[in-house]
Short mmCIF file of C-alpha atoms and ligand atoms in Angstrom, two decimals:
data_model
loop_
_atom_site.label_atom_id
_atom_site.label_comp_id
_atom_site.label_asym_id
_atom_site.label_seq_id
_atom_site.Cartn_x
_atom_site.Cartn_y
_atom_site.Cartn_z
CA UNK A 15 0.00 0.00 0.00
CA UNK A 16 1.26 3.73 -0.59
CA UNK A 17 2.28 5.55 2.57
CA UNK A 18 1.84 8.74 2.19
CA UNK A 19 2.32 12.06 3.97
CA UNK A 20 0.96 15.55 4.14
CA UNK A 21 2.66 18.81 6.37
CA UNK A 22 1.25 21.89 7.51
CA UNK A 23 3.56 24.62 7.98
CA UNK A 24 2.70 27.33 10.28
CA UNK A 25 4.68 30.47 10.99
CA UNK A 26 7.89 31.96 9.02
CA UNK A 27 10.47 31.39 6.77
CA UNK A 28 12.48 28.90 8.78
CA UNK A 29 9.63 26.84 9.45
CA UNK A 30 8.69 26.76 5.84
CA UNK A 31 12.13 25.33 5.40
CA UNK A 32 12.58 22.94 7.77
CA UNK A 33 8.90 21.65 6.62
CA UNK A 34 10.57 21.19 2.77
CA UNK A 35 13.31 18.88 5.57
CA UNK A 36 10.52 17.21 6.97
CA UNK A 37 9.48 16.63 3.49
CA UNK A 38 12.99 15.48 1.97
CA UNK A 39 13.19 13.20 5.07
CA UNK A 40 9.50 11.44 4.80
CA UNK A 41 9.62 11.13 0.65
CA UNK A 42 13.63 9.76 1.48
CA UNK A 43 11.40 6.92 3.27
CA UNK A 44 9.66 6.21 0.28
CA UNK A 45 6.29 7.85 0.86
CA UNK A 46 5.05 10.46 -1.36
CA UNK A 47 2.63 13.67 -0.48
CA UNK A 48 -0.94 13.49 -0.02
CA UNK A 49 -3.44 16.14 -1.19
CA UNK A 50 -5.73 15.84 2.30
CA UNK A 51 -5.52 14.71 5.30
CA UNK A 52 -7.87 12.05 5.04
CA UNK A 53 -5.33 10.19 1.96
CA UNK A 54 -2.56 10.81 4.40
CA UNK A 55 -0.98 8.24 6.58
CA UNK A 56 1.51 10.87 8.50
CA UNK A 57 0.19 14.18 9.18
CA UNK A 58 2.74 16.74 10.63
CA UNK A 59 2.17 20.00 11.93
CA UNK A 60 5.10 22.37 11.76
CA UNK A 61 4.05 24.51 14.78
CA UNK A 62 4.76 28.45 15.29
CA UNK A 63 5.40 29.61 19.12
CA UNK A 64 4.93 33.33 17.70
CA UNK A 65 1.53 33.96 16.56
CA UNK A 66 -1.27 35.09 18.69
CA UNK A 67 -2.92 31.90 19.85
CA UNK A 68 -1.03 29.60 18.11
CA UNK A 69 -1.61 26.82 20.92
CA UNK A 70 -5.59 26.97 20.59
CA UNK A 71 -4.78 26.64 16.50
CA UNK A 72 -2.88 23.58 17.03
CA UNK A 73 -4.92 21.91 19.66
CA UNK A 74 -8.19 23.12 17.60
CA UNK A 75 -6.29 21.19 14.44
CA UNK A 76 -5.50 18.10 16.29
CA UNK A 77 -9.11 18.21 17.61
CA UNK A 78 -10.66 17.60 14.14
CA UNK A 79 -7.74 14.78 13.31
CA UNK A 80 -8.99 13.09 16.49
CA UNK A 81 -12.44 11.36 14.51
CA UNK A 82 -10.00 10.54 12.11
CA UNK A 83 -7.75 8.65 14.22
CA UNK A 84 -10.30 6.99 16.01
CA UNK A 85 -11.29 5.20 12.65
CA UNK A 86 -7.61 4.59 11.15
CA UNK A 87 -5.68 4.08 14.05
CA UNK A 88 -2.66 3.71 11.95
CA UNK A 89 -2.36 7.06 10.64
CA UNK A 90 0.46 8.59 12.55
CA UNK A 91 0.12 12.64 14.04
CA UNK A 92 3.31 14.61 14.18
CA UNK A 93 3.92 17.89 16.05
CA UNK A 94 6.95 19.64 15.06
CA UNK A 95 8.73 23.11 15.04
CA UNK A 96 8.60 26.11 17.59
CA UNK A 97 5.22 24.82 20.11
CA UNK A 98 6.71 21.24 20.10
CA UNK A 99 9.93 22.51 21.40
CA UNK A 100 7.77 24.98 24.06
CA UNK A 101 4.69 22.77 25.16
CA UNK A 102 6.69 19.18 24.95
CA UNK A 103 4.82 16.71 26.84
CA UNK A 104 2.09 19.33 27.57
CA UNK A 105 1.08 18.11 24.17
CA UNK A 106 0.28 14.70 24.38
CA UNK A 107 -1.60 15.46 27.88
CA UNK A 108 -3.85 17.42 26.00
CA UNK A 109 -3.87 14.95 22.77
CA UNK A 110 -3.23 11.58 23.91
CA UNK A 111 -3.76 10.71 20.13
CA UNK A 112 -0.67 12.46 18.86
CA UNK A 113 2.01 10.00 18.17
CA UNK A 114 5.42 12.23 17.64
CA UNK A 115 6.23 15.30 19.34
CA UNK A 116 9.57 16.61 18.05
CA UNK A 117 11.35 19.81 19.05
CA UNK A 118 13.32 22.48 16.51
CA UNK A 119 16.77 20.80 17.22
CA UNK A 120 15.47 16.90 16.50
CA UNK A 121 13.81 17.07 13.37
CA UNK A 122 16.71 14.52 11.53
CA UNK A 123 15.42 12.04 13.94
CA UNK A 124 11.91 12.21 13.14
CA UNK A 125 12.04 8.85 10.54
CA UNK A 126 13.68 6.88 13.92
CA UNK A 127 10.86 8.39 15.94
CA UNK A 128 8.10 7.42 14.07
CA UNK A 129 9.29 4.10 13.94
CA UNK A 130 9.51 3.85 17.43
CA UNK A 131 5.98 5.32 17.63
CA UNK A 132 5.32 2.39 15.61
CA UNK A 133 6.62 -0.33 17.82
CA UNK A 134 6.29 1.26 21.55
CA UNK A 135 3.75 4.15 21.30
CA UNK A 136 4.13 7.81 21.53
CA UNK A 137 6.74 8.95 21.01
CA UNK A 138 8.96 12.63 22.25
CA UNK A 139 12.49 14.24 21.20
CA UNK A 140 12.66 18.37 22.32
CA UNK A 141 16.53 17.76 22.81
CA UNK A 142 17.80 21.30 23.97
CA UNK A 143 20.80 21.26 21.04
CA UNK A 144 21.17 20.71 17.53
CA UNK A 145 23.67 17.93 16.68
CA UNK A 146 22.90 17.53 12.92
CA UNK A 147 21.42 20.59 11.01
CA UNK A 148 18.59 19.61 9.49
CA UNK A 149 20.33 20.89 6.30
CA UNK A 150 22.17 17.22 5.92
CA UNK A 151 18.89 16.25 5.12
CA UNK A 152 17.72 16.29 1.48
CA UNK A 153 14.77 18.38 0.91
CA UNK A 154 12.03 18.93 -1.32
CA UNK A 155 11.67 22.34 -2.07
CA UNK A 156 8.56 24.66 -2.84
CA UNK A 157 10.09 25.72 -6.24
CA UNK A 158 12.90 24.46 -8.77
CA UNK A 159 14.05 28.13 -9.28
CA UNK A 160 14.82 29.18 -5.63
CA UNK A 161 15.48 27.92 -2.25
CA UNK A 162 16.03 29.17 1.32
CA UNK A 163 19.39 28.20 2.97
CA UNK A 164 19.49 28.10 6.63
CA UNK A 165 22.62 29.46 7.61
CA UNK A 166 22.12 29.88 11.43
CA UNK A 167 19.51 28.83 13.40
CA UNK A 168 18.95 30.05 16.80
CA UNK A 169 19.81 33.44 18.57
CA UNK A 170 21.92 35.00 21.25
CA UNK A 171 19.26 38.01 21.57
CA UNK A 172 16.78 38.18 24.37
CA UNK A 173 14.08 40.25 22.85
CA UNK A 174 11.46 40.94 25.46
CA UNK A 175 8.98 39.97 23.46
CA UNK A 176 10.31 37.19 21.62
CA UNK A 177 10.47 33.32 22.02
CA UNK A 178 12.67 32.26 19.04
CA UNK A 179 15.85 31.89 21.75
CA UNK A 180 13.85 29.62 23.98
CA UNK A 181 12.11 27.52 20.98
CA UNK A 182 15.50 27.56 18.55
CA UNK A 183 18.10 27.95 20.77
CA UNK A 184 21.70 29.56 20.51
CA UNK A 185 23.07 30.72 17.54
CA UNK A 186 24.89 27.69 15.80
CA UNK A 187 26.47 28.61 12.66
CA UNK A 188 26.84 26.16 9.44
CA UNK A 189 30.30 25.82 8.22
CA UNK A 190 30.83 27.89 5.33
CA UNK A 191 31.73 24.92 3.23
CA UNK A 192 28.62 23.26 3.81
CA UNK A 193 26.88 26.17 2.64
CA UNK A 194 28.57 26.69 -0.32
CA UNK A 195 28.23 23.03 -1.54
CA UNK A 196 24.15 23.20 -0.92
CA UNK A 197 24.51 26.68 -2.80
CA UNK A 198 26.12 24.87 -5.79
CA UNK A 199 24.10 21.97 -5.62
CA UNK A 200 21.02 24.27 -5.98
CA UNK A 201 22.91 26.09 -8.85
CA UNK A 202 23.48 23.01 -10.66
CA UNK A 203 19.99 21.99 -10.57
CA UNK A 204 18.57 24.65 -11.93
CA UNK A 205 18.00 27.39 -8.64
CA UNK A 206 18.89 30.94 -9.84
CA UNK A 207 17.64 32.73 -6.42
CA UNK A 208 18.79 31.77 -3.03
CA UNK A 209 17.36 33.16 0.60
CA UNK A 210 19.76 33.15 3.22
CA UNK A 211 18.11 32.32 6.97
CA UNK A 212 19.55 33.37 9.97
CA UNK A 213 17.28 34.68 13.17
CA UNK A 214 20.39 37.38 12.98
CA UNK A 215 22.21 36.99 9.93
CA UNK A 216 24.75 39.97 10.85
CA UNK A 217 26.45 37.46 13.72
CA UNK A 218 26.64 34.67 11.75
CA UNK A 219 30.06 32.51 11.99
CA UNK A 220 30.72 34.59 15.46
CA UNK A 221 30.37 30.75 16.71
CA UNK A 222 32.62 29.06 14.42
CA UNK A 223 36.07 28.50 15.05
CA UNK A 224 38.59 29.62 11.70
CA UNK A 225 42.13 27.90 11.87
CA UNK A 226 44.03 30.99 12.34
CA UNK A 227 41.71 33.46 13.34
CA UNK A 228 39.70 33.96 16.04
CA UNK A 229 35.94 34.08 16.60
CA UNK A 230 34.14 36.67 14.19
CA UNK A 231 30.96 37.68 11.95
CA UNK A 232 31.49 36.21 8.73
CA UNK A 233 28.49 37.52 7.07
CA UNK A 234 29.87 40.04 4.63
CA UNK A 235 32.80 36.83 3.11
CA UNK A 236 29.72 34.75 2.85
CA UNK A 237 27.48 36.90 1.10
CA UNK A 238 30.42 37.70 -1.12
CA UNK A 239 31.40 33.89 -1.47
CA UNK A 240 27.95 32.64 -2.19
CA UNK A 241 27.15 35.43 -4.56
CA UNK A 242 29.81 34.05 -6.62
CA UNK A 243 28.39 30.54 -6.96
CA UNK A 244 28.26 30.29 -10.67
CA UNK A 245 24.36 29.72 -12.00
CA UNK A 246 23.17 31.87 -9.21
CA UNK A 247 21.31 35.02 -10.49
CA UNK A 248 20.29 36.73 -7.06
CA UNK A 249 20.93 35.99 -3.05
CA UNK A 250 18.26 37.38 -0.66
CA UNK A 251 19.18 37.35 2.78
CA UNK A 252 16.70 37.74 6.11
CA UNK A 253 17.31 39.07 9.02
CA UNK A 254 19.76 41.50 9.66
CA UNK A 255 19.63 43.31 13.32
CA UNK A 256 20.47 46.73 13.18
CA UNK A 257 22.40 46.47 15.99
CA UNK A 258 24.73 43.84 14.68
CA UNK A 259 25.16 45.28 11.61
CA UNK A 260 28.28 46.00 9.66
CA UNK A 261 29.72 48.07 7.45
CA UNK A 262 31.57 45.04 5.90
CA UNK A 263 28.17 43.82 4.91
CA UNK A 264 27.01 46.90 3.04
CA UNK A 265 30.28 46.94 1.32
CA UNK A 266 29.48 43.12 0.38
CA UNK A 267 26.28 43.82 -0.76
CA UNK A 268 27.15 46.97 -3.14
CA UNK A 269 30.29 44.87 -4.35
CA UNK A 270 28.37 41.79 -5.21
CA UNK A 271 26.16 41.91 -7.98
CA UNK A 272 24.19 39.12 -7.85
CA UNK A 273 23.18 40.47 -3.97
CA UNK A 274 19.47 42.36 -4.27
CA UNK A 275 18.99 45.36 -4.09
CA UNK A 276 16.59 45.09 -0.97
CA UNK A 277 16.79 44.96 2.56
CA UNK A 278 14.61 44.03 5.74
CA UNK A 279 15.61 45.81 8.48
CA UNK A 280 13.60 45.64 11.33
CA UNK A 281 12.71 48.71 13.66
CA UNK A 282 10.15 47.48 15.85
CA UNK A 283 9.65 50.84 17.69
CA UNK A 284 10.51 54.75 16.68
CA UNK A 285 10.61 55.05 20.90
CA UNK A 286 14.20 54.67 22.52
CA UNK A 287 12.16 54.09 25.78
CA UNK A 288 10.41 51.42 23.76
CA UNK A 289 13.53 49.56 21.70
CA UNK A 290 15.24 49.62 25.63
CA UNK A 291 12.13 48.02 27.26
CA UNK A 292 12.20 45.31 24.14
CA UNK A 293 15.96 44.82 25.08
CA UNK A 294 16.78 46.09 21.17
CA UNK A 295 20.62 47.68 21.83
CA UNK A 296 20.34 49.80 19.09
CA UNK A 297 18.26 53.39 19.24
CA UNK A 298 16.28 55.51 16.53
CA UNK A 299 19.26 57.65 15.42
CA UNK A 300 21.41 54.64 15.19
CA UNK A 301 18.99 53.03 12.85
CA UNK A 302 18.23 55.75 10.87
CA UNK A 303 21.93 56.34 10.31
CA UNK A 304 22.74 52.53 9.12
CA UNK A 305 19.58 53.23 6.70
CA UNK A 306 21.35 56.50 5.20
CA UNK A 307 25.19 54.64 4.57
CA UNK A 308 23.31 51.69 3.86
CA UNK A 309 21.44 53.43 0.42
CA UNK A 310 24.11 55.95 -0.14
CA UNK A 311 26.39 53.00 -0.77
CA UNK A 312 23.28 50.91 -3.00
CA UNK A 313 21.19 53.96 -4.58
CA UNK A 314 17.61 52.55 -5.43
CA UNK A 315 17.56 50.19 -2.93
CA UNK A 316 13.94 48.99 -0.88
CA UNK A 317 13.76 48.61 2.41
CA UNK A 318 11.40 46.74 4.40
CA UNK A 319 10.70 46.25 8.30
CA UNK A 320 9.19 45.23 11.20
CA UNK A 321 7.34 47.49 13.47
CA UNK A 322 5.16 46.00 16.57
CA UNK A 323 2.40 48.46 17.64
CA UNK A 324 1.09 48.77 21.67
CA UNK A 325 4.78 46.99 23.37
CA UNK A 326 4.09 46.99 27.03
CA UNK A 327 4.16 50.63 28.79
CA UNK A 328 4.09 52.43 25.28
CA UNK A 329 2.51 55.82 25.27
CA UNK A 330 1.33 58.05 22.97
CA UNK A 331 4.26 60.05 22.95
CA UNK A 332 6.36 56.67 21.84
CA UNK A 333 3.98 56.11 19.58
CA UNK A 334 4.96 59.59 17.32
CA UNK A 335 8.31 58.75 17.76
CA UNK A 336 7.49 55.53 15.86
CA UNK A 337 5.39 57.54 13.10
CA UNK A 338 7.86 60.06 12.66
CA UNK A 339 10.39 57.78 12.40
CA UNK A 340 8.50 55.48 9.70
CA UNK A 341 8.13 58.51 7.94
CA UNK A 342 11.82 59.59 7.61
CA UNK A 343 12.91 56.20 7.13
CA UNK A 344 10.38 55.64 4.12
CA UNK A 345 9.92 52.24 4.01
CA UNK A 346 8.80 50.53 0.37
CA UNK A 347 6.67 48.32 2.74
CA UNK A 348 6.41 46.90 6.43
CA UNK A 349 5.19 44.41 8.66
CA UNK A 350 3.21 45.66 11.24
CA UNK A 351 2.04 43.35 14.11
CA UNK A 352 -0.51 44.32 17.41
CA UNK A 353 1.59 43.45 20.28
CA UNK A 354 -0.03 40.70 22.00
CA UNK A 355 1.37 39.20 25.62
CA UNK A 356 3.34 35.40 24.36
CA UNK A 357 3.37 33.02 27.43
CA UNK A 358 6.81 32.54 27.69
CA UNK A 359 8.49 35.90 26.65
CA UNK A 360 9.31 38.72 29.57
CA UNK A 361 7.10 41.17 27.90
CA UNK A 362 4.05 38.87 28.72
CA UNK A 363 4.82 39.37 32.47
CA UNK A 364 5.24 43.38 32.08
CA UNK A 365 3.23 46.08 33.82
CA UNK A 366 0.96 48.67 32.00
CA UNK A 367 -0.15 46.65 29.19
CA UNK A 368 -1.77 48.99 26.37
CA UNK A 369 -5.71 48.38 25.90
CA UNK A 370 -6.70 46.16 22.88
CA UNK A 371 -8.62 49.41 21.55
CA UNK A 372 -6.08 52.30 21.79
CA UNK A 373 -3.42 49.27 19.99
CA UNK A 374 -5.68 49.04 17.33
CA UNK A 375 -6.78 52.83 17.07
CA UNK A 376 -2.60 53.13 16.88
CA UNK A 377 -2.29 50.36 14.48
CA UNK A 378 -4.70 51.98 12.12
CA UNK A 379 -2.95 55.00 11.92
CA UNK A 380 0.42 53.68 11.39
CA UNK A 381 -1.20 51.17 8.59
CA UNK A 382 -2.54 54.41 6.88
CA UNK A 383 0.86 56.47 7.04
CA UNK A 384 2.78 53.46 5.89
CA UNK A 385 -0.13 52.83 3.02
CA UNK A 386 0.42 56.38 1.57
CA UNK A 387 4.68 56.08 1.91
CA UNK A 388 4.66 52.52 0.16
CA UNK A 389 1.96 53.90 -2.87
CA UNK A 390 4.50 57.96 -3.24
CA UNK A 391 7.63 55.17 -3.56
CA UNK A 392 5.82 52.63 -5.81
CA UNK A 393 4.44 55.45 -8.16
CA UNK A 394 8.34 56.45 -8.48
CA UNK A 395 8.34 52.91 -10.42
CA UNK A 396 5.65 53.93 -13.36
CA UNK A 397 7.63 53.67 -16.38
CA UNK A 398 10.81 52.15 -15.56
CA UNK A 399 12.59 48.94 -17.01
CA UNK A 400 13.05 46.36 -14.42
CA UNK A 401 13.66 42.69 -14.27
CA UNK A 402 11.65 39.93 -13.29
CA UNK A 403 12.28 36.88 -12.00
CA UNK A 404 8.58 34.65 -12.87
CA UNK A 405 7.16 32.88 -9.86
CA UNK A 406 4.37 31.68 -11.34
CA UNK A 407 0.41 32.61 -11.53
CA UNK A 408 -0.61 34.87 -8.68
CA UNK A 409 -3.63 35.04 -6.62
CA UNK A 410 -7.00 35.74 -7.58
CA UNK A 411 -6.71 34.98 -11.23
CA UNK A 412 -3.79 36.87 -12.24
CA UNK A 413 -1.97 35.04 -14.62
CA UNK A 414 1.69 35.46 -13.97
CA UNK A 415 3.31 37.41 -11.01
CA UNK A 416 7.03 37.87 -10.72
CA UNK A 417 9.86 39.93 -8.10
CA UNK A 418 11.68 42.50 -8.75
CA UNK A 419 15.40 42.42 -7.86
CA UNK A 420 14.01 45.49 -4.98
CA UNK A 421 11.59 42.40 -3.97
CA UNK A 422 8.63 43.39 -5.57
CA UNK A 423 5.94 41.71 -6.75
CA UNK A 424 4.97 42.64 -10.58
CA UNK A 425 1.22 41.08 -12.03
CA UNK A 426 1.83 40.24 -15.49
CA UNK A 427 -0.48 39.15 -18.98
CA UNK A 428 -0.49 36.19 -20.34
CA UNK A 429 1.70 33.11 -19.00
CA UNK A 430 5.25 32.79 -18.31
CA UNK A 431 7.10 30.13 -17.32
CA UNK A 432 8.50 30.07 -13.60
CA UNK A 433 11.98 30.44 -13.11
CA UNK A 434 12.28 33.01 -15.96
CA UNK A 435 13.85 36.56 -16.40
CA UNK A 436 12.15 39.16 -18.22
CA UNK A 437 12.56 42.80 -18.22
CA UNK A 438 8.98 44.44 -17.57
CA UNK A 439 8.21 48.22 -18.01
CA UNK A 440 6.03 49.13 -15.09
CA UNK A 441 3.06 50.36 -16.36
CA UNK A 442 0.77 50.51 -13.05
CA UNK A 443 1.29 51.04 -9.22
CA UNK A 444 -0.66 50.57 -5.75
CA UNK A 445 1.00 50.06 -2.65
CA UNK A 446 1.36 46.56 -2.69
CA UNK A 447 2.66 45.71 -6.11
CA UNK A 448 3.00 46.88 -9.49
CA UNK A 449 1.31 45.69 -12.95
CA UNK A 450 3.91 45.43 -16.17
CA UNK A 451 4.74 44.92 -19.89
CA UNK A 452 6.87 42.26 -20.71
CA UNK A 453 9.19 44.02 -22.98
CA UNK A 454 12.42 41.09 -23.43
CA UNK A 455 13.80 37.91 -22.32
CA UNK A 456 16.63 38.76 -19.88
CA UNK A 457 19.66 36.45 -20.41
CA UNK A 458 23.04 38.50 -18.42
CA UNK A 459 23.54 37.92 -15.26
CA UNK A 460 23.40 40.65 -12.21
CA UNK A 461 21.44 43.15 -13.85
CA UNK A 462 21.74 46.45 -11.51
CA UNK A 463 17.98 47.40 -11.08
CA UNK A 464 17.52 50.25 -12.21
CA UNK A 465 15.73 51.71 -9.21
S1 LIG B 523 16.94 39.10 17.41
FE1 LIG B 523 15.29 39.37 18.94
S2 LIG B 523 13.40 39.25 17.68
FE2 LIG B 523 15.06 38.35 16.45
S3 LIG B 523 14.96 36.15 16.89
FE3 LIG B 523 16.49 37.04 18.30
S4 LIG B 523 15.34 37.48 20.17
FE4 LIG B 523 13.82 37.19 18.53
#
């Protein structure tokens, strides 16, 4: 009989990564994906810690698998990523029915867990430390044209409001080989983009130890190193932290041409008071000044960000700072986020919570400033040549959509074939994307956008 699989992913990037891992690892077995959960004999759910009620999600989900279980007792129920590693055994108290529960740092063992499941009943790994990056593992990824690389998981940080270092962990970079042969394995299959992942890409290789050198941030060689991988039309990288950041690294990025010209830098508050209370070492004039060297040195280049509305103790004072400061800074776009209390973060236990109402009367003010700012800097685009990498059709009928080098997204006539480069004259522009004319194939590699 076919054993079969399907995987929810919930939450960012790096769980949509480690789910194509989960993937590589089940369809390694033999087993190929379902299309429901009803034709699937493993069901996994990558969890997210960092959404607002992401527990009652999960336990609703596993709720509605429970009917299902009753009547095929041999389909097997995995819970995996961020909540695994937070709830552990919390989670089969509440769902007896679940077989594997498997933290961040032991997803390569999940094929020798759910055989164990198999012999001895439920089963449990939320190990505290990754041994083997889940990396070693093959994976089957979301498209043939481009692919995240994890680079370093985990993060030294203690946001206040944050639970990535409990759920993930330390920092722990990859060896720079290592990601330079998955880079030009990728390249010689056919990927032309690559996304670097790191919680905090800016300290990355501060953990590794370099015959002959001592402990530092390798970010800016890498970047350099891997946007020299031959086949490999554009690197993406996310997230720097403004505090960590380098000038090394803008000097890699203007240098290297196959590095975008985009950036997401998150602010999270305009409000010293505020960045100091979220335990952010970096301050508004600080940020605004990396922003300045950072386009002076890459004219044209978007920037994106971060900004969480109603932190603990804000006021309305901190809350101009915040405007003004998303103002100056002009962001081409920006995700904003109502700050919610997360069980497990130091924020959660903090005095003078702000009011659900005067968050969202805030939150709808700072949505309409940063509304206008992203349509005035899309408009700039009307009429200029850019190119296009093809993702494929986009949503609600539109037949092809493609990115922009500045991360973009471009609606396009007619049907193109993912994984293509076209240069598009922009010919239409709202603050969330722009509509184009395909005007040529685009063959050269590292084309400077021209905005
Ligand atoms: S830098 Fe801060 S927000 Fe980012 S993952 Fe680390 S603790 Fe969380």
């Amino acid at each position: 009989m076919e054993r079969t699989y399907l995987i929810r992913t919930f939450g960012c990037q790096m769980n949509e990564h480690d789910s194509e891992r989960i993937a590589g690892q089940l369809d390694g077995d033999g087993m190929t994906a379902a299309a429901s959960v009803e034709e699937a004999g493993v069901v996994v759910f990558n969890t997210c810690a960092i959404r607002e009620n992401a527990d009652n999600r999960l336990y609703g989900n596993l709720g509605h698998l429970k009917p299902l279980k009753d009547r095929n007792p041999d389909m097997r129920i995995v819970v995996a990523g961020c909540l695994a590693q937070k709830d552990q055994a919390r989670i089969q108290a509440r769902a007896p029915w679940v077989d594997v529960v498997v933290g961040t740092h032991a997803l390569p063992r999940l094929l020798e867990l759910l055989r164990a499941a198999e012999a001895d009943g439920p089963q449990m790994d939320v190990r505290e430390y990754t041994e083997v990056f889940p990396s070693a593992f093959p994976a089957v990824r979301r498209d043939d044209f481009r692919a995240w690389v994890s680079i370093a998981p985990g993060c030294d940080n203690a946001c206040t409001f944050c639970i990535v270092p409990l759920v993930r962990g330390p920092q722990r970079s990859r060896a720079v080989g290592d990601i330079l042969a998955e880079v030009q394995g990728l390249a010689n299959r056919g990927v032309v983009e690559v996304t670097l992942l790191g919680q905090n890409v800016n300290t990355y290789g501060r953990d590794l130890t370099v015959p002959g050198s001592s402990p530092r941030p390798l970010f800016a060689e890498l970047l350099r190193r891997v946007g020299a991988v031959e086949g490999i039309r554009r690197v993406r990288f996310t997230s720097p932290h403004p505090h960590d950041f380098t000038p090394d690294v803008i000097d890699a990025m203007a240098e290297t041409p196959t590095v975008c010209e985009h950036i997401h830098f998150p602010l999270q508050s305009g409000s010293d008071r505020v960045l100091k209370a979220m335990q952010r070492s970096y301050r508004r004039d600080r940020y605004l000044g990396w922003l300045e060297r950072i386009r002076t040195a890459i004219p044209g280049i978007a920037v994106s960000t971060d900004v969480i509305v109603g932190f603990p103790g804000e006021t309305e004072a901190d809350f101009a700072d915040t405007l003004e400061v998303v103002e100056r800074a002009g962001f081409d776009s920006a995700y904003m986020f109502q700050y919610s209390p997360r069980p497990g973060t130091r924020a959660a236990g903090f005095d003078e919570q702000v009011p659900k109402p005067v968050v969202q009367e805030r939150f709808d003010r700072l949505m309409a400033l940063q509304e206008a700012v992203s349509l005035r800097l899309a408009q700039v685009q009307l009429g200029r040549s850019v190119e296009v990498l093809v993702e494929g059709a986009g949503k609600r009928g539109v037949a092809s959509q493609g990115r922009t080098r500045t991360n973009r997204i471009v609606h396009l006539g007619g049907q193109h074939d993912p994984g293509t480069f076209l240069e598009i004259r922009i010919i239409e522009a709202t603050a969330h994307h722009l509509r184009g004319e395909v005007q040529a194939a685009v063959e050269a590699v590292g084309i400077r956008a021209t905005v």
